[in-house]
Tab-separated table of C-alpha atoms in Angstrom:
chain	number	residue	atom	x	y	z
A	1	MET	CA	31.394	-39.818	16.588
A	2	SER	CA	29.361	-36.608	17.503
A	3	LEU	CA	26.441	-35.945	15.063
A	4	ILE	CA	26.736	-32.149	15.853
A	5	SER	CA	30.106	-30.538	14.399
A	6	ALA	CA	32.642	-29.002	16.582
A	7	SER	CA	32.250	-25.733	14.747
A	8	LEU	CA	28.516	-25.464	15.690
A	9	ALA	CA	29.295	-26.549	19.290
A	10	ARG	CA	31.202	-23.167	19.565
A	11	VAL	CA	28.086	-21.083	18.646
A	12	LYS	CA	25.382	-20.068	20.782
A	13	PRO	CA	21.604	-19.379	19.754
A	14	SER	CA	20.708	-15.745	19.134
A	15	PRO	CA	19.757	-14.232	22.546
A	16	THR	CA	17.451	-11.580	20.896
A	17	ILE	CA	15.504	-14.170	19.049
A	18	ALA	CA	15.337	-16.371	22.156
A	19	ILE	CA	14.044	-13.507	24.336
A	20	SER	CA	11.443	-12.311	21.731
A	21	SER	CA	10.203	-15.886	21.424
A	22	LYS	CA	9.937	-16.205	25.182
A	23	ALA	CA	7.884	-12.965	25.124
A	24	LYS	CA	5.576	-14.357	22.329
A	25	GLU	CA	5.167	-17.484	24.476
A	26	LEU	CA	4.170	-15.531	27.491
A	27	ALA	CA	1.861	-13.434	25.557
A	28	ALA	CA	0.133	-16.468	23.975
A	29	ALA	CA	-0.426	-17.848	27.535
A	30	GLY	CA	-2.235	-14.776	28.264
A	31	ARG	CA	0.317	-12.695	30.086
A	32	ASP	CA	0.196	-8.898	29.330
A	33	ILE	CA	3.720	-8.633	27.748
A	34	ILE	CA	5.249	-5.507	26.191
A	35	ALA	CA	8.132	-6.791	24.045
A	36	LEU	CA	11.013	-4.348	23.475
A	37	SER	CA	13.529	-7.026	22.411
A	38	ALA	CA	13.221	-7.102	18.714
A	39	GLY	CA	14.996	-4.792	16.223
A	40	GLU	CA	12.041	-4.146	13.886
A	41	PRO	CA	10.283	-1.055	12.904
A	42	ASP	CA	6.615	-1.141	13.648
A	43	PHE	CA	5.604	0.710	10.486
A	44	ASP	CA	4.247	-1.088	7.214
A	45	THR	CA	6.480	-1.105	4.205
A	46	PRO	CA	5.934	2.046	2.127
A	47	LYS	CA	3.149	1.567	-0.351
A	48	ASN	CA	5.194	2.356	-3.551
A	49	ILE	CA	7.540	-0.552	-2.446
A	50	ARG	CA	4.579	-2.949	-1.921
A	51	ASP	CA	3.069	-1.991	-5.274
A	52	ALA	CA	6.390	-2.674	-7.055
A	53	ALA	CA	6.264	-6.077	-5.486
A	54	LYS	CA	2.787	-6.744	-6.761
A	55	MET	CA	3.713	-5.486	-10.267
A	56	ALA	CA	6.713	-7.887	-10.311
A	57	ILE	CA	4.446	-10.762	-9.296
A	58	ASP	CA	2.010	-9.831	-12.011
A	59	ALA	CA	4.710	-9.504	-14.688
A	60	GLY	CA	5.941	-13.163	-13.881
A	61	LYS	CA	9.089	-12.109	-12.286
A	62	THR	CA	9.018	-15.043	-9.872
A	63	ARG	CA	11.772	-17.308	-11.026
A	64	TYR	CA	15.295	-18.067	-10.072
A	65	THR	CA	17.712	-15.157	-10.620
A	66	ALA	CA	21.545	-14.891	-10.705
A	67	PRO	CA	22.911	-16.284	-7.395
A	68	ASP	CA	23.597	-12.812	-5.839
A	69	GLY	CA	21.199	-10.575	-7.444
A	70	ILE	CA	19.729	-9.227	-10.650
A	71	PRO	CA	21.541	-6.640	-12.734
A	72	GLU	CA	18.847	-4.001	-12.152
A	73	LEU	CA	19.123	-4.191	-8.347
A	74	LYS	CA	22.883	-4.347	-8.476
A	75	GLN	CA	22.941	-1.044	-10.551
A	76	ALA	CA	20.418	0.549	-7.991
A	77	ILE	CA	23.015	-0.210	-5.287
A	78	CYS	CA	25.832	1.174	-7.292
A	79	ASP	CA	23.786	4.388	-7.760
A	80	LYS	CA	22.868	4.515	-4.027
A	81	PHE	CA	26.417	4.296	-3.002
A	82	GLN	CA	27.641	7.022	-5.413
A	83	ARG	CA	24.686	9.307	-4.560
A	84	GLU	CA	24.718	8.851	-0.815
A	85	ASN	CA	28.273	7.980	0.158
A	86	GLY	CA	30.418	9.087	-2.693
A	87	LEU	CA	31.570	5.548	-3.485
A	88	SER	CA	32.065	4.347	-6.855
A	89	TYR	CA	31.285	0.576	-7.518
A	90	ILE	CA	30.444	-1.461	-10.670
A	91	PRO	CA	27.943	-4.155	-10.497
A	92	ALA	CA	30.584	-6.753	-10.406
A	93	GLN	CA	31.690	-5.374	-7.104
A	94	VAL	CA	28.113	-5.808	-5.547
A	95	THR	CA	26.462	-8.869	-3.966
A	96	VAL	CA	22.843	-9.129	-2.944
A	97	SER	CA	21.835	-11.712	-0.157
A	98	THR	CA	18.871	-12.971	1.879
A	99	GLY	CA	19.242	-10.140	4.453
A	100	GLY	CA	22.189	-8.296	5.850
A	101	LYS	CA	23.256	-11.151	8.305
A	102	GLN	CA	23.990	-13.391	5.340
A	103	VAL	CA	26.167	-10.907	3.653
A	104	LEU	CA	28.265	-10.859	6.723
A	105	TYR	CA	28.224	-14.533	6.962
A	106	ASN	CA	29.193	-15.101	3.468
A	107	ALA	CA	32.235	-12.728	3.798
A	108	PHE	CA	33.448	-14.612	6.827
A	109	MET	CA	32.954	-18.173	5.168
A	110	ALA	CA	34.707	-16.833	2.217
A	111	THR	CA	37.681	-15.539	3.980
A	112	LEU	CA	38.346	-16.989	7.548
A	113	ASP	CA	40.847	-19.810	8.154
A	114	ALA	CA	41.643	-21.299	11.560
A	115	GLY	CA	43.576	-18.728	13.668
A	116	ASP	CA	42.286	-15.802	11.660
A	117	GLU	CA	41.156	-13.094	14.206
A	118	VAL	CA	38.223	-10.670	13.889
A	119	VAL	CA	38.311	-7.426	16.001
A	120	ILE	CA	34.765	-6.809	17.285
A	121	PRO	CA	34.178	-3.664	19.315
A	122	ALA	CA	31.666	-4.412	22.253
A	123	PRO	CA	28.768	-3.802	22.744
A	124	TYR	CA	28.227	-5.657	19.554
A	125	TRP	CA	25.250	-7.206	17.513
A	126	VAL	CA	24.919	-10.635	19.105
A	127	SER	CA	25.578	-12.467	15.782
A	128	TYR	CA	29.014	-10.968	15.067
A	129	PRO	CA	31.217	-13.338	17.208
A	130	ASP	CA	29.293	-16.461	16.523
A	131	MET	CA	29.282	-16.053	12.819
A	132	ALA	CA	33.125	-15.540	13.072
A	133	LEU	CA	33.398	-18.733	15.162
A	134	LEU	CA	31.196	-20.895	12.857
A	135	ALA	CA	33.439	-19.738	10.030
A	136	GLY	CA	36.587	-20.916	11.869
A	137	GLY	CA	37.804	-17.480	13.059
A	138	THR	CA	38.569	-16.100	16.408
A	139	PRO	CA	36.556	-13.193	17.740
A	140	VAL	CA	38.719	-10.556	19.529
A	141	ILE	CA	36.397	-8.650	21.681
A	142	VAL	CA	37.373	-4.913	22.439
A	143	GLU	CA	35.343	-3.520	25.279
A	144	CYS	CA	33.934	0.065	24.654
A	145	PRO	CA	32.620	1.408	27.883
A	146	MET	CA	29.851	3.935	28.493
A	147	GLU	CA	32.515	6.325	29.626
A	148	SER	CA	33.912	6.303	25.934
A	149	GLY	CA	30.543	6.710	24.563
A	150	PHE	CA	30.435	2.923	23.600
A	151	LYS	CA	32.873	3.734	20.813
A	152	LEU	CA	36.108	2.220	19.887
A	153	THR	CA	39.075	4.444	20.510
A	154	PRO	CA	42.322	4.558	18.294
A	155	LYS	CA	44.392	3.262	21.083
A	156	ALA	CA	42.191	0.277	21.853
A	157	LEU	CA	42.118	-0.539	18.237
A	158	GLU	CA	45.918	-0.482	17.861
A	159	ALA	CA	46.245	-2.667	20.934
A	160	ALA	CA	43.920	-5.311	19.403
A	161	ILE	CA	45.375	-5.612	16.100
A	162	THR	CA	47.925	-8.440	15.776
A	163	PRO	CA	49.619	-10.373	12.743
A	164	LYS	CA	46.568	-12.698	12.651
A	165	THR	CA	43.970	-9.867	12.421
A	166	LYS	CA	41.890	-10.290	9.088
A	167	TRP	CA	38.862	-8.280	9.850
A	168	LEU	CA	37.554	-5.391	11.812
A	169	ILE	CA	33.731	-5.245	11.945
A	170	PHE	CA	32.436	-1.849	12.363
A	171	ASN	CA	28.936	-0.812	13.039
A	172	SER	CA	27.733	2.842	13.121
A	173	PRO	CA	25.001	3.976	14.161
A	174	SER	CA	25.440	0.871	16.520
A	175	ASN	CA	23.092	-2.059	17.415
A	176	PRO	CA	22.768	-2.186	20.513
A	177	THR	CA	23.753	1.297	21.763
A	178	GLY	CA	22.776	3.634	18.930
A	179	ALA	CA	26.252	5.405	19.181
A	180	GLY	CA	27.712	6.878	16.005
A	181	TYR	CA	31.060	7.866	14.903
A	182	SER	CA	31.742	11.340	13.822
A	183	ARG	CA	33.866	11.860	10.649
A	184	GLN	CA	36.773	12.950	12.974
A	185	GLU	CA	36.448	9.939	15.221
A	186	LEU	CA	36.321	7.631	12.175
A	187	LYS	CA	39.402	9.320	10.529
A	188	ALA	CA	41.332	8.673	13.718
A	189	LEU	CA	40.348	4.890	13.353
A	190	THR	CA	41.219	4.608	9.711
A	191	ASP	CA	44.442	6.335	10.373
A	192	VAL	CA	45.391	3.330	12.623
A	193	LEU	CA	44.035	0.794	9.991
A	194	ILE	CA	46.062	2.380	7.192
A	195	ARG	CA	49.301	1.327	9.232
A	196	HIS	CA	47.989	-2.478	9.155
A	197	PRO	CA	47.593	-3.604	5.622
A	198	GLN	CA	46.653	-7.129	6.574
A	199	VAL	CA	43.303	-5.860	8.153
A	200	HIS	CA	40.090	-5.665	6.212
A	201	ILE	CA	37.125	-3.684	7.239
A	202	MET	CA	33.518	-4.934	7.306
A	203	THR	CA	31.086	-2.117	7.699
A	204	ASP	CA	27.589	-2.842	8.964
A	205	ASP	CA	25.718	0.380	7.966
A	206	MET	CA	22.326	-1.025	8.278
A	207	TYR	CA	21.230	2.001	10.382
A	208	GLU	CA	22.520	4.628	8.082
A	209	HIS	CA	19.387	6.461	7.560
A	210	LEU	CA	18.374	6.413	11.174
A	211	SER	CA	20.820	9.151	12.349
A	212	TYR	CA	19.380	12.038	14.261
A	213	LYS	CA	19.922	15.770	14.392
A	214	GLY	CA	23.427	16.593	15.522
A	215	PHE	CA	25.014	13.480	13.980
A	216	THR	CA	26.056	12.951	10.243
A	217	PHE	CA	26.634	9.492	9.011
A	218	CYS	CA	29.788	8.467	7.232
A	219	THR	CA	31.426	5.171	6.370
A	220	PRO	CA	35.045	4.120	6.500
A	221	ALA	CA	35.941	3.902	2.629
A	222	GLU	CA	34.273	7.313	2.202
A	223	VAL	CA	36.367	8.937	5.072
A	224	GLU	CA	39.647	7.330	3.940
A	225	PRO	CA	39.867	6.311	0.327
A	226	GLY	CA	43.109	4.554	0.919
A	227	LEU	CA	40.940	1.685	2.550
A	228	TYR	CA	38.655	1.358	-0.482
A	229	ASN	CA	40.089	-1.831	-1.712
A	230	ARG	CA	40.174	-3.380	1.866
A	231	THR	CA	36.495	-2.570	2.804
A	232	LEU	CA	33.431	-4.433	2.463
A	233	THR	CA	30.624	-1.794	2.698
A	234	CYS	CA	27.509	-3.573	3.830
A	235	ASN	CA	23.956	-2.357	4.110
A	236	GLY	CA	20.262	-3.307	3.266
A	237	VAL	CA	16.667	-2.411	3.089
A	238	SER	CA	15.204	-3.852	6.222
A	239	LYS	CA	15.579	-0.939	8.758
A	240	ALA	CA	15.534	2.196	6.580
A	241	TYR	CA	12.421	1.050	4.606
A	242	ALA	CA	10.706	-1.245	7.136
A	243	MET	CA	11.381	-4.236	5.040
A	244	THR	CA	12.564	-6.738	7.627
A	245	GLY	CA	10.575	-9.585	6.335
A	246	TRP	CA	11.528	-9.056	2.603
A	247	ARG	CA	15.083	-10.336	3.541
A	248	ILE	CA	17.419	-8.158	1.271
A	249	GLY	CA	20.991	-7.205	2.291
A	250	TYR	CA	23.728	-6.003	-0.033
A	251	ALA	CA	27.514	-5.137	-0.026
A	252	ALA	CA	30.058	-3.687	-2.234
A	253	GLY	CA	33.740	-4.281	-2.245
A	254	PRO	CA	36.840	-5.750	-4.030
A	255	GLU	CA	35.760	-7.902	-7.023
A	256	ALA	CA	37.815	-10.886	-5.820
A	257	LEU	CA	36.019	-10.830	-2.453
A	258	ILE	CA	32.403	-10.464	-4.035
A	259	ALA	CA	33.228	-13.418	-6.238
A	260	ALA	CA	34.172	-15.563	-3.487
A	261	MET	CA	31.037	-14.552	-1.589
A	262	ARG	CA	29.149	-15.319	-4.492
A	263	LYS	CA	30.640	-18.802	-4.607
A	264	VAL	CA	29.460	-19.342	-1.037
A	265	GLN	CA	25.940	-18.163	-1.637
A	266	SER	CA	25.475	-20.308	-4.816
A	267	GLN	CA	26.154	-23.471	-2.779
A	268	SER	CA	24.059	-22.352	0.171
A	269	THR	CA	20.749	-20.312	-0.386
A	270	SER	CA	21.358	-19.318	-4.017
A	271	CYS	CA	19.456	-16.313	-5.070
A	272	PRO	CA	17.448	-13.943	-2.765
A	273	CYS	CA	13.624	-13.774	-3.323
A	274	SER	CA	13.043	-12.505	-6.777
A	275	VAL	CA	10.016	-10.352	-5.947
A	276	SER	CA	11.913	-8.839	-2.859
A	277	GLN	CA	14.735	-7.775	-5.281
A	278	TRP	CA	12.342	-5.844	-7.448
A	279	ALA	CA	10.846	-4.284	-4.349
A	280	ALA	CA	14.270	-3.086	-3.162
A	281	ILE	CA	14.914	-1.459	-6.555
A	282	GLU	CA	11.903	0.742	-5.894
A	283	ALA	CA	13.033	1.282	-2.315
A	284	LEU	CA	16.401	2.465	-3.279
A	285	ASN	CA	15.402	4.490	-6.565
A	286	GLY	CA	11.904	5.678	-5.592
A	287	PRO	CA	10.753	8.518	-3.349
A	288	GLN	CA	12.603	8.679	-0.027
A	289	ASP	CA	10.032	10.666	2.121
A	290	TYR	CA	9.362	7.616	4.255
A	291	ILE	CA	12.820	7.772	5.708
A	292	HIS	CA	12.477	11.500	6.792
A	293	ASN	CA	9.055	10.891	8.174
A	294	SER	CA	9.927	7.805	10.190
A	295	LEU	CA	13.089	9.440	11.523
A	296	GLU	CA	10.974	12.160	13.088
A	297	VAL	CA	8.900	9.523	14.755
A	298	PHE	CA	11.785	7.629	16.122
A	299	GLN	CA	13.646	10.819	17.335
A	300	ARG	CA	10.456	11.680	19.350
A	301	ARG	CA	10.450	8.159	20.892
A	302	ARG	CA	14.064	8.187	21.685
A	303	ASP	CA	13.747	11.459	23.498
A	304	MET	CA	10.827	10.080	25.551
A	305	VAL	CA	12.407	6.895	26.413
A	306	VAL	CA	15.793	8.308	27.323
A	307	GLU	CA	13.986	10.847	29.725
A	308	MET	CA	11.729	8.314	31.313
A	309	LEU	CA	14.438	5.827	31.750
A	310	ASN	CA	16.806	8.278	33.526
A	311	ASP	CA	14.036	8.829	35.939
A	312	CYS	CA	14.357	5.245	37.141
A	313	PRO	CA	16.435	4.818	40.247
A	314	GLY	CA	19.505	3.077	39.409
A	315	ILE	CA	19.504	3.348	35.758
A	316	THR	CA	21.725	5.862	33.606
A	317	CYS	CA	20.464	6.080	30.007
A	318	PRO	CA	22.858	7.891	27.513
A	319	THR	CA	21.238	9.461	24.391
A	320	PRO	CA	21.936	7.633	21.314
A	321	ASP	CA	23.047	9.254	17.894
A	322	GLY	CA	20.970	6.859	15.741
A	323	ALA	CA	19.277	3.520	15.221
A	324	PHE	CA	16.268	2.722	17.476
A	325	TYR	CA	17.780	1.429	20.589
A	326	VAL	CA	19.043	2.712	23.847
A	327	TYR	CA	21.537	0.757	26.158
A	328	PRO	CA	21.090	2.002	29.738
A	329	SER	CA	23.470	0.863	32.735
A	330	ILE	CA	21.841	-0.644	35.765
A	331	GLN	CA	24.908	-0.285	37.679
A	332	GLY	CA	22.768	1.280	40.452
A	333	CYS	CA	20.439	-1.511	40.595
A	334	ILE	CA	23.155	-4.219	41.216
A	335	GLY	CA	22.973	-5.914	44.620
A	336	LYS	CA	19.396	-4.648	45.281
A	337	THR	CA	16.363	-7.034	45.621
A	338	SER	CA	13.161	-6.842	43.661
A	339	ALA	CA	9.604	-6.825	45.103
A	340	ALA	CA	9.304	-10.511	44.433
A	341	GLY	CA	12.453	-11.382	46.243
A	342	THR	CA	14.982	-11.720	43.286
A	343	LYS	CA	18.331	-10.425	44.069
A	344	ILE	CA	19.747	-8.370	41.133
A	345	THR	CA	23.313	-9.953	40.585
A	346	ASP	CA	23.725	-8.903	37.004
A	347	ASP	CA	21.995	-7.655	33.851
A	348	GLU	CA	20.659	-11.119	32.923
A	349	VAL	CA	18.830	-11.558	36.208
A	350	PHE	CA	17.578	-7.920	36.029
A	351	ALA	CA	16.095	-8.678	32.585
A	352	THR	CA	14.634	-11.952	33.691
A	353	ALA	CA	12.999	-10.481	36.875
A	354	LEU	CA	11.663	-7.560	34.823
A	355	LEU	CA	9.923	-9.895	32.427
A	356	GLU	CA	8.488	-12.143	35.020
A	357	GLU	CA	7.386	-9.311	37.432
A	358	THR	CA	6.248	-6.597	34.912
A	359	GLY	CA	5.833	-8.366	31.647
A	360	VAL	CA	8.390	-6.012	29.886
A	361	ALA	CA	10.850	-8.037	27.715
A	362	VAL	CA	14.296	-6.415	27.153
A	363	VAL	CA	17.655	-7.848	26.131
A	364	PHE	CA	20.274	-8.047	28.840
A	365	GLY	CA	23.724	-6.657	28.087
A	366	ALA	CA	25.854	-9.682	28.461
A	367	ALA	CA	24.380	-10.878	25.127
A	368	PHE	CA	26.044	-7.757	23.610
A	369	GLY	CA	29.380	-8.418	25.309
A	370	LEU	CA	29.079	-5.406	27.904
A	371	SER	CA	27.494	-5.495	31.196
A	372	PRO	CA	25.697	-4.215	33.386
A	373	ASN	CA	23.134	-2.869	30.825
A	374	PHE	CA	20.102	-3.960	28.837
A	375	ARG	CA	18.712	-2.971	25.351
A	376	VAL	CA	15.424	-1.342	24.688
A	377	SER	CA	14.095	-1.265	21.114
A	378	TYR	CA	11.907	1.881	20.865
A	379	ALA	CA	10.418	0.736	17.564
A	380	GLU	CA	7.043	0.634	19.087
A	381	ALA	CA	4.106	2.919	19.452
A	382	ASP	CA	4.399	5.952	21.821
A	383	ASP	CA	1.767	4.703	24.230
A	384	VAL	CA	3.257	1.224	24.343
A	385	LEU	CA	6.796	2.677	25.067
A	386	ARG	CA	5.391	4.908	27.672
A	387	GLU	CA	3.609	2.189	29.408
A	388	ALA	CA	6.833	0.022	29.296
A	389	CYS	CA	8.932	2.675	30.842
A	390	LEU	CA	6.412	3.274	33.710
A	391	ARG	CA	6.619	-0.449	34.533
A	392	ILE	CA	10.380	-0.319	34.570
A	393	LYS	CA	10.153	2.664	36.902
A	394	ARG	CA	7.827	0.876	39.133
A	395	PHE	CA	10.205	-2.226	39.129
A	396	CYS	CA	13.145	0.198	40.006
A	397	ASP	CA	11.257	2.055	42.459
A	398	ALA	CA	10.439	-1.278	44.456
A	399	LEU	CA	14.096	-2.442	44.473
A	400	ASN	CA	15.663	-2.335	47.983
C-alpha cells in the first residue's frame, strides 16, 4: 500500500514556485540574480489598507470568523460586483477564501466527480489542470496559439465540449499572456456556452483592474445574463491592491454552489485571516487611486519590456492587453547553441540556460501548456527590468 495517494501522484509541483525558489537559492549563494518569475506587484500595500488592518488588531478583531467570510466583507463584495460589473448578488451567494487559488480549488472539490471534464484554454495559469486532477476531474486542454492572440475561439470551444464537460475555466486578462477578450469576443464564446446547459463557467478575474488603454474588461455573466446561474465569478485583492501576502480571494455564484464550497472550506482551512478580511473591506470600499496610479506604472513597464524583447534576435513578443506579464515566442532561437554550449531544443532548456548564463529567471512556456515561449513578469522596478532585458538580448545575440 502506497503512503501517497493516487490522486496526488497525478499532480505536479507548481513550476512558477519552483523557479522562484531556485532563483532565491542562487541569490542566497551569491549569484547576481534577476527574478522575473513571480506574479507579485513590487509596490507596498496602500497605507489606508494597512491602517485598516492595524485598527482591526487594536479593536480585537482577531478571532475566528464565519467559515467563508464576515458579513461586512461579503456585503462589500456584493457592492463591488454591482458597482463595477453590473452583477447583483446577495451575501449568501458570496464566498471568501484564503487567496484566489483556494476559491478555484474549493469549487472543483465541491463539484467534480471522476470523468467530469474541465475545458482549459492554453496558455493557462499553471495550477488550473493540477487542481482539476486533484479533485478527480479530467483537464481538456485547448491550445490557443499566438496567431489567435492566445485566445480561445468559438470553434475551438465548441469542439472541446462533450457531454462530460462540467466546467470551462476562463481567465481575462490572462496569466501568462496578458491577453484580454473584448466584449464582442466574449459574446461569441458565451453564445456557444448557451447551447450547452451542462457546462458551468469559472471566471478568474484576478487581473480585472490591470487593463490597459484600448482594452475594456468584461466578465461572462455581465456579457450574457443567461449564464448568471451557471457562472462562478472569481476575483481577489492580491493583484489589484498589492495584497498578495494577505491571502484574500472571493467569488460569487449560485447559492447551492457557494454552500457546497463553504462545506469544503469548513473542513479544510476554515475561515480566512480575520485581520486580512477587514483590510480587504477597506480595499474594496476605500479610495481607488492606487489602482489608477499603479496601472500607469505597469503600462510604462509593459511598453519598455515589449520593445526591448522584440529587439532580441529570435524572440517575438506580442503586446498584452492587461496583467503584468509578457509571453514571447522563442521560435527563432530553437536549434541554436548558447555561448556556454547549450543547444536550445525547447523553452525549458532556453529558460535554464538563461538563468545559468545570465542570472535572469523566467518561466518556460511548457509550464503553461504552450511552447516555445517563456513568461516574464514585469512587476519589477524599471531599472531591474531594463537590465534583465539587456541580459536576455546579450544571451540571444550570442546564440549561433
